[in-house]
């Protein structure tokens, strides 16, 4: 039975997640945040900036530079309006969540000082201002060329909160620096993908499968340029929820290694992998926000 014919499938929402990277003396690093532990959704998880597509992202007149929406539609195998919404949400959520503004001035030069625009973040988050209007007011354009399409995860059909999430990659714009000015996280950091994976294996952090999978890919690149230049074949991943030794697990390509890493640092977890983190499991979620 296809999902379109499955009467038990929950509604699904489009979302965008952005992996912001920079080079360092120790190798490429990616920006991550830890969701506040008490949050009802994915509390305590280490995540990338991102969130759900808003109705306000659907503006065909949004100022735009770089690959056109049609180019993105081809990469993400969707229609052009949907592709435009996904890219707009990626840029908007990155700015709202960590202050990194993927935008260009109208002369084509990149925004280097995003701090001057931070007074608009609260208005964007509270939906008093649309991203399109913000760009127009500031004589900016969405810098689609600073993003790369990277992956596509869909929450299992049995879950109550479901997201159809596209992952993007971006280099940190020169002169900008992300921050932690959001109430949804209690920790932000730059870290090498390999170190974030080791923290997960050691039980010092929690990664959901989509995050773990992206970090494994990013860990293989010597620098940000190589990650940006890599050719990605994007195929939707929708994990299955399966019974396992009296409990449940999610199954996807690579899930055996994921669960091995998970249990390596959590000997107290049941053989089914269930514990407090999995009481409200969501695979393919937008990495922060809603």
XYZ file of N, CA and C in Angstrom:
870
model
N 0.851 -1.198 0.000
C 0.000 0.000 0.000
C 0.878 1.235 0.000
N 0.631 2.158 -0.907
C 1.389 3.399 -0.929
C 0.864 4.333 0.142
N 1.710 5.292 0.536
C 1.291 6.205 1.585
C 0.071 6.992 1.167
N -0.039 7.332 -0.124
C -1.181 8.087 -0.580
C -2.496 7.353 -0.399
N -2.431 6.001 -0.327
C -3.632 5.200 -0.134
C -3.758 4.660 1.280
N -2.859 5.056 2.173
C -2.848 4.542 3.533
C -3.745 5.414 4.408
N -4.891 4.886 4.865
C -5.804 5.711 5.666
C -5.271 6.013 7.053
N -4.223 5.288 7.490
C -3.683 5.507 8.835
C -2.562 6.540 8.856
N -2.074 6.952 7.684
C -0.958 7.905 7.635
C -1.387 9.268 8.174
N -0.545 9.875 9.021
C -0.832 11.200 9.572
C -0.501 12.282 8.561
N -1.064 13.492 8.741
C -0.710 14.612 7.856
C 0.792 14.892 7.919
N 1.315 15.417 6.839
C 2.752 15.654 6.750
C 3.014 17.097 6.344
N 4.095 17.681 6.889
C 4.428 19.083 6.657
C 5.818 19.181 6.045
N 5.969 20.020 5.034
C 7.286 20.249 4.451
C 8.184 20.990 5.441
N 9.476 20.699 5.383
C 10.437 21.344 6.275
C 11.800 21.411 5.599
N 12.628 22.320 6.098
C 13.987 22.500 5.582
C 14.975 22.552 6.734
N 16.112 21.903 6.547
C 17.182 21.881 7.540
C 18.486 22.278 6.858
N 19.285 23.109 7.519
C 20.515 23.618 6.908
C 21.730 23.273 7.761
N 22.691 22.628 7.139
C 23.957 22.308 7.788
C 24.961 23.396 7.408
N 25.277 24.270 8.344
C 26.208 25.375 8.101
C 27.605 24.918 8.501
N 28.569 25.028 7.590
C 29.918 24.539 7.849
C 30.952 25.656 7.730
N 32.091 25.431 8.375
C 33.239 26.321 8.241
C 34.506 25.478 8.330
N 35.592 25.993 7.800
C 36.886 25.322 7.922
C 37.567 25.756 9.213
N 38.381 24.857 9.774
C 39.172 25.165 10.958
C 40.524 24.482 10.824
N 41.426 24.782 11.748
C 42.755 24.166 11.712
C 42.687 22.655 11.888
N 41.619 22.159 12.507
C 41.468 20.724 12.768
C 40.581 20.037 11.739
N 40.145 20.794 10.727
C 39.265 20.219 9.725
C 37.925 20.931 9.716
N 37.046 20.567 8.795
C 35.756 21.249 8.691
C 34.883 21.008 9.920
N 34.136 22.038 10.298
C 33.230 21.970 11.438
C 31.821 22.320 10.980
N 30.835 21.841 11.717
C 29.442 22.121 11.422
C 28.798 22.726 12.667
N 27.861 23.631 12.449
C 27.179 24.296 13.559
C 25.981 23.466 14.003
N 25.914 23.202 15.307
C 24.804 22.429 15.861
C 24.311 23.081 17.140
N 23.121 22.689 17.553
C 22.532 23.185 18.792
C 21.890 22.010 19.520
N 21.756 22.157 20.834
C 21.046 21.146 21.612
C 19.695 21.698 22.026
N 18.656 21.002 21.645
C 17.306 21.427 21.993
C 17.110 21.378 23.503
N 16.357 22.319 24.043
C 16.062 22.345 25.478
C 15.438 21.022 25.877
N 15.955 20.423 26.950
C 15.550 19.072 27.345
C 14.057 18.974 27.670
N 13.479 20.007 28.222
C 12.087 19.939 28.640
C 11.085 20.144 27.528
N 11.548 20.402 26.316
C 10.618 20.644 25.224
C 9.847 19.373 24.882
N 8.593 19.561 24.493
C 7.742 18.415 24.192
C 8.219 17.674 22.951
N 8.931 18.346 22.087
C 9.338 17.742 20.824
C 10.853 17.718 20.690
N 11.420 16.502 20.624
C 12.855 16.307 20.392
C 13.720 17.030 21.415
N 13.250 17.139 22.661
C 14.058 17.762 23.699
C 15.349 17.002 23.939
N 16.440 17.742 24.132
C 17.727 17.126 24.418
C 18.508 16.674 23.208
N 17.938 16.785 22.016
C 18.613 16.316 20.810
C 19.608 17.351 20.290
N 20.708 16.865 19.741
C 21.657 17.724 19.044
C 21.202 17.819 17.588
N 21.020 19.047 17.106
C 20.350 19.250 15.820
C 21.039 20.331 14.989
N 20.648 20.419 13.731
C 21.023 21.514 12.847
C 19.894 22.547 12.839
N 20.171 23.782 12.458
C 19.091 24.765 12.324
C 18.087 24.326 11.251
N 16.838 24.646 11.484
C 15.825 24.314 10.489
C 14.430 24.388 11.060
N 13.437 24.149 10.237
C 12.058 24.187 10.689
C 11.087 24.005 9.552
N 9.813 24.076 9.887
C 8.766 23.835 8.915
C 8.583 24.979 7.936
N 8.100 24.627 6.759
C 7.759 25.629 5.745
C 6.504 26.363 6.194
N 6.532 27.685 6.111
C 5.381 28.522 6.463
C 4.624 28.944 5.213
N 3.370 29.334 5.422
C 2.591 29.867 4.303
C 3.266 31.095 3.698
N 3.970 31.857 4.543
C 4.631 33.079 4.070
C 5.814 32.788 3.138
N 6.288 31.539 3.134
C 7.388 31.180 2.240
C 6.928 31.039 0.792
N 5.617 31.081 0.594
C 5.056 30.886 -0.740
C 4.843 32.236 -1.425
N 5.942 32.846 -1.853
C 5.870 34.151 -2.519
C 6.666 34.093 -3.813
N 5.993 34.033 -4.952
C 6.716 33.945 -6.236
C 7.528 35.182 -6.561
N 7.296 36.277 -5.834
C 8.018 37.517 -6.104
C 9.194 37.742 -5.151
N 9.550 36.737 -4.347
C 10.663 36.894 -3.425
C 11.934 37.227 -4.211
N 12.712 38.197 -3.719
C 13.980 38.552 -4.366
C 14.925 37.359 -4.300
N 15.522 37.015 -5.433
C 16.217 35.723 -5.545
C 17.476 35.896 -6.366
N 18.575 35.275 -5.923
C 19.793 35.205 -6.722
C 20.323 33.785 -6.666
N 21.012 33.365 -7.711
C 21.509 31.996 -7.762
C 20.579 31.093 -8.540
N 20.785 29.759 -8.449
C 19.964 28.811 -9.215
C 18.474 29.062 -9.013
N 17.741 29.073 -10.120
C 16.309 29.373 -10.079
C 15.534 28.246 -9.403
N 14.314 28.530 -8.959
C 13.490 27.481 -8.343
C 13.350 26.233 -9.204
N 13.329 26.383 -10.530
C 13.216 25.217 -11.409
C 14.409 24.275 -11.230
N 15.601 24.835 -11.029
C 16.795 24.016 -10.788
C 16.623 23.206 -9.506
N 16.107 23.848 -8.460
C 15.888 23.164 -7.188
C 14.791 22.116 -7.310
N 13.771 22.415 -8.093
C 12.682 21.459 -8.281
C 13.201 20.171 -8.904
N 14.132 20.304 -9.834
C 14.715 19.114 -10.467
C 15.517 18.303 -9.457
N 16.299 18.973 -8.612
C 17.125 18.257 -7.622
C 16.286 17.578 -6.560
N 15.211 18.233 -6.151
C 14.377 17.686 -5.081
C 13.169 16.914 -5.610
N 13.067 16.783 -6.933
C 11.986 16.016 -7.550
C 10.621 16.489 -7.056
N 10.383 17.775 -7.216
C 9.105 18.354 -6.805
C 8.740 19.466 -7.777
N 7.563 20.057 -7.601
C 7.185 21.135 -8.493
C 7.909 22.432 -8.116
N 7.868 23.400 -9.023
C 8.631 24.634 -8.839
C 8.155 25.441 -7.626
N 6.863 25.662 -7.423
C 6.441 26.419 -6.236
C 6.893 25.773 -4.931
N 6.828 24.450 -4.884
C 7.266 23.758 -3.667
C 8.763 23.940 -3.449
N 9.536 23.842 -4.509
C 10.984 24.042 -4.399
C 11.303 25.437 -3.900
N 10.592 26.435 -4.415
C 10.813 27.806 -3.962
C 10.510 27.940 -2.470
N 9.427 27.339 -2.018
C 9.077 27.397 -0.594
C 10.144 26.735 0.262
N 10.660 25.608 -0.176
C 11.671 24.885 0.596
C 12.959 25.695 0.738
N 13.394 26.319 -0.359
C 14.618 27.119 -0.310
C 14.394 28.363 0.547
N 13.246 28.996 0.401
C 12.938 30.176 1.207
C 12.915 29.812 2.687
N 12.300 28.678 3.023
C 12.257 28.238 4.421
C 13.655 27.951 4.946
N 14.517 27.391 4.115
C 15.884 27.100 4.537
C 16.613 28.377 4.937
N 16.521 29.401 4.087
C 17.198 30.671 4.390
C 16.555 31.368 5.580
N 15.236 31.382 5.617
C 14.531 32.062 6.722
C 14.817 31.404 8.063
N 14.701 30.079 8.130
C 14.913 29.374 9.394
C 16.354 29.514 9.884
N 17.307 29.504 8.976
C 18.703 29.662 9.380
C 18.919 31.025 10.026
N 18.311 32.050 9.448
C 18.434 33.384 10.021
C 17.706 33.472 11.358
N 16.487 32.966 11.423
C 15.723 33.015 12.668
C 16.419 32.265 13.794
N 16.952 31.083 13.486
C 17.443 30.191 14.534
C 18.851 30.514 15.004
N 19.718 30.974 14.108
C 21.102 31.199 14.543
C 21.699 32.495 14.014
N 20.910 33.325 13.320
C 21.405 34.630 12.901
C 22.269 34.642 11.669
N 22.439 33.493 11.007
C 23.214 33.449 9.768
C 22.279 33.796 8.617
N 22.644 34.826 7.861
C 21.781 35.331 6.797
C 22.365 34.973 5.437
N 21.707 34.066 4.752
C 22.133 33.634 3.423
C 21.453 34.534 2.394
N 22.000 35.725 2.240
C 21.421 36.735 1.364
C 22.531 37.562 0.724
N 22.180 38.183 -0.392
C 23.101 39.063 -1.119
C 22.508 40.459 -1.190
N 23.391 41.456 -1.262
C 22.942 42.801 -1.606
C 22.553 42.811 -3.079
N 21.817 43.811 -3.477
C 21.312 43.842 -4.840
C 22.420 43.956 -5.883
N 23.624 44.401 -5.449
C 24.743 44.455 -6.393
C 25.458 43.105 -6.507
N 24.939 42.098 -5.795
C 25.512 40.761 -5.869
C 26.519 40.441 -4.790
N 26.929 41.414 -3.998
C 27.885 41.151 -2.923
C 27.185 40.464 -1.746
N 27.869 39.543 -1.082
C 27.232 38.808 0.017
C 27.087 39.665 1.262
N 26.079 39.356 2.060
C 25.920 40.009 3.360
C 27.029 39.515 4.273
N 27.831 40.438 4.799
C 28.927 40.085 5.690
C 28.600 40.403 7.141
N 27.800 41.428 7.368
C 27.425 41.828 8.721
C 25.934 41.594 8.904
N 25.582 40.384 9.358
C 24.166 40.064 9.551
C 23.607 40.699 10.812
N 24.488 41.121 11.724
C 24.035 41.695 12.988
C 23.156 42.912 12.825
N 23.382 43.662 11.770
C 22.598 44.883 11.560
C 21.138 44.575 11.262
N 20.835 43.322 10.905
C 19.466 42.940 10.568
C 18.775 42.142 11.678
N 19.462 41.943 12.792
C 18.935 41.034 13.809
C 17.670 41.534 14.494
N 17.406 42.833 14.411
C 16.175 43.339 15.023
C 14.936 42.784 14.321
N 15.110 42.278 13.119
C 13.977 41.721 12.371
C 13.708 40.263 12.714
N 14.608 39.601 13.410
C 14.435 38.173 13.674
C 13.193 37.880 14.494
N 12.956 38.682 15.530
C 11.783 38.448 16.373
C 10.498 38.630 15.572
N 10.487 39.620 14.689
C 9.301 39.832 13.852
C 9.086 38.669 12.903
N 10.162 38.118 12.374
C 10.050 36.954 11.500
C 9.533 35.746 12.274
N 10.099 35.512 13.454
C 9.695 34.354 14.251
C 8.243 34.436 14.690
N 7.776 35.645 14.965
C 6.395 35.824 15.430
C 5.418 36.011 14.266
N 5.922 35.889 13.048
C 5.104 35.984 11.834
C 4.503 37.370 11.620
N 5.107 38.384 12.217
C 4.674 39.755 11.952
C 5.342 40.310 10.692
N 6.348 39.606 10.207
C 7.093 40.016 9.025
C 7.403 38.779 8.205
N 7.201 38.852 6.905
C 7.568 37.729 6.044
C 9.009 37.879 5.593
N 9.629 36.768 5.252
C 11.013 36.812 4.802
C 11.125 37.590 3.504
N 10.147 37.436 2.637
C 10.150 38.167 1.374
C 10.100 39.676 1.604
N 9.233 40.100 2.539
C 9.131 41.541 2.832
C 10.403 42.049 3.493
N 11.002 41.233 4.353
C 12.259 41.610 5.000
C 13.340 41.857 3.949
N 13.478 40.935 3.000
C 14.483 41.094 1.951
C 14.225 42.359 1.132
N 12.964 42.595 0.797
C 12.630 43.776 -0.005
C 12.920 45.065 0.760
N 12.568 45.087 2.042
C 12.802 46.284 2.862
C 14.279 46.619 2.972
N 15.137 45.576 2.979
C 16.572 45.782 3.187
C 17.369 45.762 1.881
N 16.690 45.737 0.758
C 17.367 45.679 -0.551
C 18.311 44.482 -0.635
N 17.777 43.319 -0.276
C 18.545 42.082 -0.304
C 17.843 41.063 -1.192
N 18.559 40.016 -1.540
C 17.964 38.892 -2.263
C 18.375 37.590 -1.591
N 17.505 36.603 -1.655
C 17.808 35.286 -1.120
C 18.938 34.681 -1.941
N 20.027 34.303 -1.269
C 21.209 33.799 -1.973
C 21.120 32.288 -2.135
N 20.296 31.848 -3.081
C 20.114 30.416 -3.295
C 21.412 29.729 -3.711
N 22.318 30.491 -4.312
C 23.587 29.913 -4.735
C 24.517 29.561 -3.589
N 24.189 30.004 -2.395
C 25.013 29.667 -1.226
C 24.529 28.400 -0.533
N 23.481 27.801 -1.079
C 22.943 26.550 -0.550
C 23.204 25.414 -1.539
N 23.298 24.203 -1.010
C 23.389 23.009 -1.834
C 22.319 22.021 -1.380
N 21.642 21.350 -2.319
C 20.695 20.298 -1.930
C 21.463 19.086 -1.422
N 20.991 18.455 -0.318
C 21.828 17.409 0.248
C 21.122 16.096 0.565
N 19.911 16.144 1.096
C 19.261 14.885 1.446
C 17.768 15.127 1.627
N 17.028 14.038 1.846
C 15.573 14.109 1.922
C 15.081 12.976 2.823
N 14.521 13.346 3.973
C 14.008 12.366 4.930
C 12.531 12.637 5.206
N 11.780 11.553 5.367
C 10.345 11.638 5.633
C 10.032 10.851 6.906
N 9.294 11.473 7.809
C 8.922 10.821 9.053
C 8.061 9.590 8.775
N 8.273 8.497 9.505
C 7.429 7.303 9.320
C 5.940 7.627 9.434
N 5.141 6.895 8.691
C 3.712 7.196 8.595
C 2.972 6.994 9.912
N 3.537 6.220 10.845
C 2.827 5.945 12.098
C 2.998 7.063 13.118
N 3.925 7.996 12.863
C 4.198 9.029 13.847
C 3.139 10.126 13.831
N 2.926 10.740 14.994
C 1.889 11.769 15.119
C 2.323 13.097 14.513
N 3.628 13.434 14.632
C 4.165 14.638 13.987
C 5.019 14.192 12.813
N 4.659 14.621 11.625
C 5.343 14.132 10.437
C 5.879 15.291 9.610
N 7.099 15.104 9.105
C 7.750 16.121 8.286
C 8.378 15.496 7.056
N 8.278 16.212 5.969
C 8.934 15.861 4.716
C 10.083 16.856 4.583
N 11.267 16.435 5.017
C 12.377 17.358 5.257
C 13.472 17.267 4.212
N 13.800 18.408 3.625
C 14.963 18.499 2.739
C 16.136 19.072 3.516
N 17.281 18.444 3.348
C 18.515 18.915 3.975
C 19.333 19.711 2.960
N 19.873 20.820 3.454
C 20.715 21.702 2.644
C 22.079 21.834 3.308
N 23.085 22.186 2.511
C 24.424 22.479 3.006
C 24.784 23.904 2.626
N 25.457 24.623 3.537
C 25.904 25.988 3.244
C 27.208 26.254 3.973
N 28.072 27.019 3.352
C 29.280 27.498 4.025
C 28.927 28.745 4.821
N 29.523 28.909 5.983
C 29.309 30.117 6.771
C 29.791 31.321 5.963
N 28.916 32.302 5.712
C 29.352 33.489 4.961
C 30.468 34.231 5.699
N 31.433 34.701 4.938
C 32.559 35.428 5.526
C 32.052 36.652 6.280
N 32.552 36.839 7.500
C 32.166 37.971 8.325
C 30.997 37.694 9.248
N 30.306 36.569 9.059
C 29.162 36.240 9.909
C 29.542 35.192 10.954
N 28.751 35.150 12.018
C 28.949 34.156 13.076
C 27.584 33.814 13.672
N 27.261 32.526 13.790
C 25.970 32.152 14.367
C 25.928 32.443 15.860
N 24.718 32.482 16.415
C 24.558 32.760 17.840
C 23.562 31.782 18.454
N 23.235 32.021 19.723
C 22.306 31.144 20.435
C 21.080 31.919 20.914
N 20.697 32.958 20.189
C 19.600 33.824 20.612
C 18.243 33.230 20.243
N 17.965 32.071 20.779
C 16.666 31.432 20.622
C 16.359 30.674 21.906
N 15.106 30.637 22.284
C 14.709 29.962 23.519
C 14.578 28.458 23.335
N 14.738 27.969 22.118
C 14.532 26.549 21.858
C 15.775 25.705 22.099
N 16.933 26.339 22.324
C 18.162 25.573 22.547
C 18.857 26.056 23.807
N 19.619 25.162 24.429
C 20.375 25.550 25.625
C 21.883 25.456 25.414
N 22.298 25.074 24.195
C 23.722 24.964 23.898
C 23.903 25.018 22.392
N 24.879 25.808 21.945
C 25.262 25.806 20.535
C 26.769 25.639 20.449
N 27.231 25.093 19.339
C 28.675 24.874 19.206
C 29.051 24.613 17.758
N 30.327 24.858 17.474
C 30.963 24.370 16.264
C 31.704 23.098 16.634
N 31.599 22.085 15.826
C 32.306 20.836 16.117
C 32.552 20.080 14.817
N 33.611 19.299 14.807
C 33.854 18.435 13.664
C 32.810 17.325 13.645
N 32.315 16.946 12.477
C 31.346 15.853 12.420
C 31.829 14.594 13.126
N 33.104 14.266 12.977
C 33.622 13.053 13.612
C 33.538 13.148 15.129
N 33.715 14.330 15.692
C 33.628 14.495 17.150
C 32.187 14.406 17.631
N 31.256 14.916 16.846
C 29.844 14.804 17.215
C 29.398 13.346 17.181
N 29.899 12.594 16.223
C 29.579 11.164 16.165
C 30.176 10.419 17.352
N 31.388 10.791 17.746
C 32.017 10.152 18.896
C 31.268 10.482 20.183
N 30.794 11.713 20.318
C 29.989 12.076 21.488
C 28.738 11.213 21.573
N 28.129 10.949 20.434
C 26.936 10.106 20.401
C 27.281 8.682 20.819
N 28.366 8.142 20.272
C 28.776 6.777 20.630
C 29.122 6.659 22.107
N 29.645 7.750 22.680
C 30.038 7.731 24.090
C 28.870 8.035 25.030
N 27.697 8.316 24.480
C 26.536 8.600 25.314
C 26.484 10.008 25.847
N 27.312 10.903 25.299
C 27.335 12.288 25.779
C 26.322 13.175 25.071
N 25.728 12.684 23.992
C 24.736 13.464 23.259
C 23.771 12.509 22.591
N 22.697 13.076 22.037
C 21.700 12.260 21.350
C 21.499 12.788 19.942
N 21.588 11.890 18.968
C 21.378 12.230 17.567
C 20.234 11.388 17.015
N 19.318 12.033 16.327
C 18.306 11.292 15.596
C 18.917 10.760 14.296
N 18.330 9.712 13.722
C 18.930 9.089 12.531
C 19.271 10.033 11.393
N 18.419 11.010 11.036
C 18.811 11.891 9.925
C 20.070 12.701 10.231
N 20.190 13.188 11.473
C 21.374 13.957 11.870
C 22.608 13.079 11.832
N 22.506 11.895 12.406
C 23.609 10.927 12.425
C 24.064 10.613 11.002
N 23.116 10.415 10.108
C 23.446 10.066 8.732
C 24.182 11.198 8.034
N 23.722 12.434 8.211
C 24.387 13.573 7.569
C 25.806 13.751 8.115
N 25.974 13.572 9.415
C 27.298 13.731 10.015
C 28.275 12.687 9.483
N 27.800 11.484 9.257
C 28.667 10.449 8.699
C 29.146 10.829 7.300
N 28.276 11.445 6.526
C 28.678 11.894 5.189
C 29.668 13.052 5.289
N 29.350 14.042 6.112
C 30.208 15.230 6.224
C 31.577 14.889 6.786
N 31.651 13.859 7.621
C 32.939 13.470 8.229
C 33.944 13.002 7.184
N 33.485 12.689 5.991
C 34.392 12.179 4.969
C 35.046 13.243 4.109
N 34.745 14.520 4.348
C 35.299 15.580 3.514
C 36.475 16.279 4.189
N 37.532 16.615 3.413
C 38.705 17.271 4.000
C 38.497 18.749 4.289
N 37.532 19.366 3.597
C 37.270 20.790 3.811
C 35.863 21.115 3.322
N 35.435 22.335 3.582
C 34.071 22.728 3.217
C 33.889 22.739 1.705
N 34.915 23.187 0.975
C 34.807 23.247 -0.478
C 34.506 21.870 -1.063
N 35.145 20.850 -0.540
C 34.912 19.491 -1.041
C 33.478 19.052 -0.761
N 32.962 19.412 0.406
C 31.574 19.064 0.736
C 30.609 19.776 -0.202
N 30.859 21.057 -0.479
C 29.983 21.816 -1.352
C 30.043 21.315 -2.798
N 31.203 20.846 -3.219
C 31.392 20.408 -4.598
C 30.915 18.979 -4.851
N 30.610 18.245 -3.796
C 30.229 16.844 -3.965
C 28.883 16.733 -4.678
N 28.783 15.764 -5.557
C 27.531 15.518 -6.276
C 26.656 14.595 -5.434
N 25.458 15.036 -5.150
C 24.550 14.266 -4.304
C 23.374 13.747 -5.126
N 23.149 12.464 -5.048
C 21.941 11.880 -5.625
C 20.921 11.776 -4.500
N 19.875 12.566 -4.589
C 18.934 12.679 -3.483
C 17.764 11.724 -3.693
N 17.663 10.765 -2.777
C 16.586 9.775 -2.801
C 15.861 9.850 -1.463
N 14.547 9.985 -1.457
C 13.826 10.093 -0.180
C 14.057 8.878 0.711
N 14.256 9.151 1.998
C 14.425 8.100 3.001
C 13.251 8.187 3.973
N 12.494 7.122 4.072
C 11.402 7.065 5.040
C 11.612 5.834 5.909
N 12.173 6.015 7.120
C 12.423 4.863 7.992
C 11.135 4.116 8.323
N 11.297 2.814 8.567
C 10.187 1.991 9.029
C 10.265 1.837 10.542
N 9.136 1.824 11.190
C 9.085 1.492 12.612
C 8.769 0.006 12.701
N 9.683 -0.762 13.297
C 9.540 -2.222 13.341
C 9.645 -2.722 14.774
N 9.033 -3.862 15.032
C 9.161 -4.501 16.339
C 10.548 -5.103 16.469
N 11.105 -4.997 17.680
C 12.448 -5.515 17.913
C 12.581 -5.917 19.382
N 12.634 -7.222 19.642
C 12.865 -7.753 20.983
C 11.936 -7.145 22.033
N 10.683 -7.112 21.712
C 9.707 -6.616 22.663
C 9.488 -5.120 22.642
N 10.229 -4.415 21.809
C 10.066 -2.964 21.707
C 9.963 -2.565 20.246
N 10.337 -1.343 19.937
C 10.327 -0.884 18.555
C 11.646 -0.205 18.212
N 11.986 -0.264 16.952
C 13.122 0.460 16.406
C 12.739 1.040 15.060
N 13.547 1.982 14.601
C 13.383 2.458 13.235
C 14.441 1.788 12.375
N 14.018 1.437 11.171
C 14.918 0.743 10.260
C 15.097 1.576 8.999
N 16.354 1.753 8.606
C 16.700 2.484 7.383
C 18.065 1.990 6.942
N 18.517 2.393 5.790
C 19.825 1.976 5.309
C 20.896 2.514 6.256
N 21.595 1.631 6.947
C 22.588 2.041 7.926
C 22.098 1.978 9.352
N 20.860 1.544 9.564
C 20.304 1.581 10.922
C 20.997 0.613 11.879
N 21.542 -0.500 11.375
C 22.262 -1.412 12.286
C 23.451 -0.701 12.925
N 24.177 0.082 12.127
C 25.310 0.830 12.672
C 24.835 1.941 13.609
N 23.728 2.565 13.258
C 23.179 3.601 14.133
C 22.859 3.023 15.507
N 22.158 1.883 15.545
C 21.777 1.312 16.830
C 22.980 0.770 17.591
N 24.004 0.316 16.871
C 25.236 -0.103 17.529
C 25.901 1.081 18.223
N 25.975 2.216 17.527
C 26.528 3.432 18.118
C 25.677 3.892 19.296
N 24.370 3.821 19.135
C 23.460 4.261 20.187
C 23.683 3.480 21.483
N 23.753 2.163 21.369
C 23.868 1.338 22.575
C 25.281 1.310 23.147
N 26.287 1.675 22.327
C 27.664 1.658 22.821
C 27.834 2.565 24.025
N 27.175 3.719 24.010
C 27.313 4.652 25.123
C 26.154 4.638 26.084
N 25.249 3.666 25.924
C 24.055 3.604 26.775
C 23.780 2.177 27.190
N 24.664 1.593 27.966
C 24.460 0.194 28.357
C 23.183 -0.029 29.156
N 22.643 1.048 29.745
C 21.419 0.907 30.531
C 20.178 0.848 29.660
N 20.306 1.200 28.363
C 19.150 1.174 27.470
C 18.732 -0.264 27.221
N 17.447 -0.486 27.014
C 16.954 -1.825 26.744
C 17.475 -2.332 25.418
N 17.392 -3.638 25.218
C 17.857 -4.213 23.967
C 17.056 -3.699 22.781
N 15.876 -3.181 23.059
C 15.089 -2.617 21.972
C 15.511 -1.205 21.642
N 16.471 -0.662 22.433
C 16.935 0.687 22.191
C 16.019 1.735 22.780
N 15.010 1.307 23.509
C 14.043 2.276 24.018
C 14.495 2.862 25.330
N 14.342 4.146 25.493
C 14.544 4.835 26.756
C 13.831 6.169 26.636
N 14.141 7.098 27.526
C 13.392 8.351 27.553
C 13.472 9.127 26.248
N 14.586 8.999 25.518
C 14.723 9.754 24.281
C 13.741 9.291 23.213
N 13.322 8.056 23.293
C 12.523 7.487 22.219
C 11.044 7.435 22.545
N 10.650 8.018 23.661
C 9.233 8.026 24.010
C 8.431 8.872 23.043
N 9.087 9.836 22.388
C 8.403 10.684 21.402
C 9.262 10.775 20.158
N 9.676 9.599 19.651
C 10.597 9.559 18.517
C 9.980 10.186 17.271
N 10.806 10.981 16.602
C 10.411 11.519 15.307
C 11.624 11.441 14.384
N 11.535 10.652 13.337
C 12.595 10.621 12.325
C 12.254 11.607 11.229
N 13.286 12.223 10.671
C 13.066 13.142 9.570
C 12.469 14.469 9.999
N 12.552 14.814 11.267
C 11.979 16.051 11.770
C 12.757 17.245 11.256
N 12.178 18.431 11.163
C 12.989 19.601 10.906
C 13.858 19.835 12.122
N 15.094 20.127 11.944
C 16.057 19.993 13.018
C 15.835 20.921 14.208
N 15.172 21.983 14.044
C 14.792 22.825 15.177
C 13.603 23.651 14.744
N 12.852 24.069 15.680
C 11.678 24.877 15.360
C 10.524 24.016 14.901
N 9.533 24.660 14.374
C 8.344 23.926 13.930
C 7.740 24.624 12.728
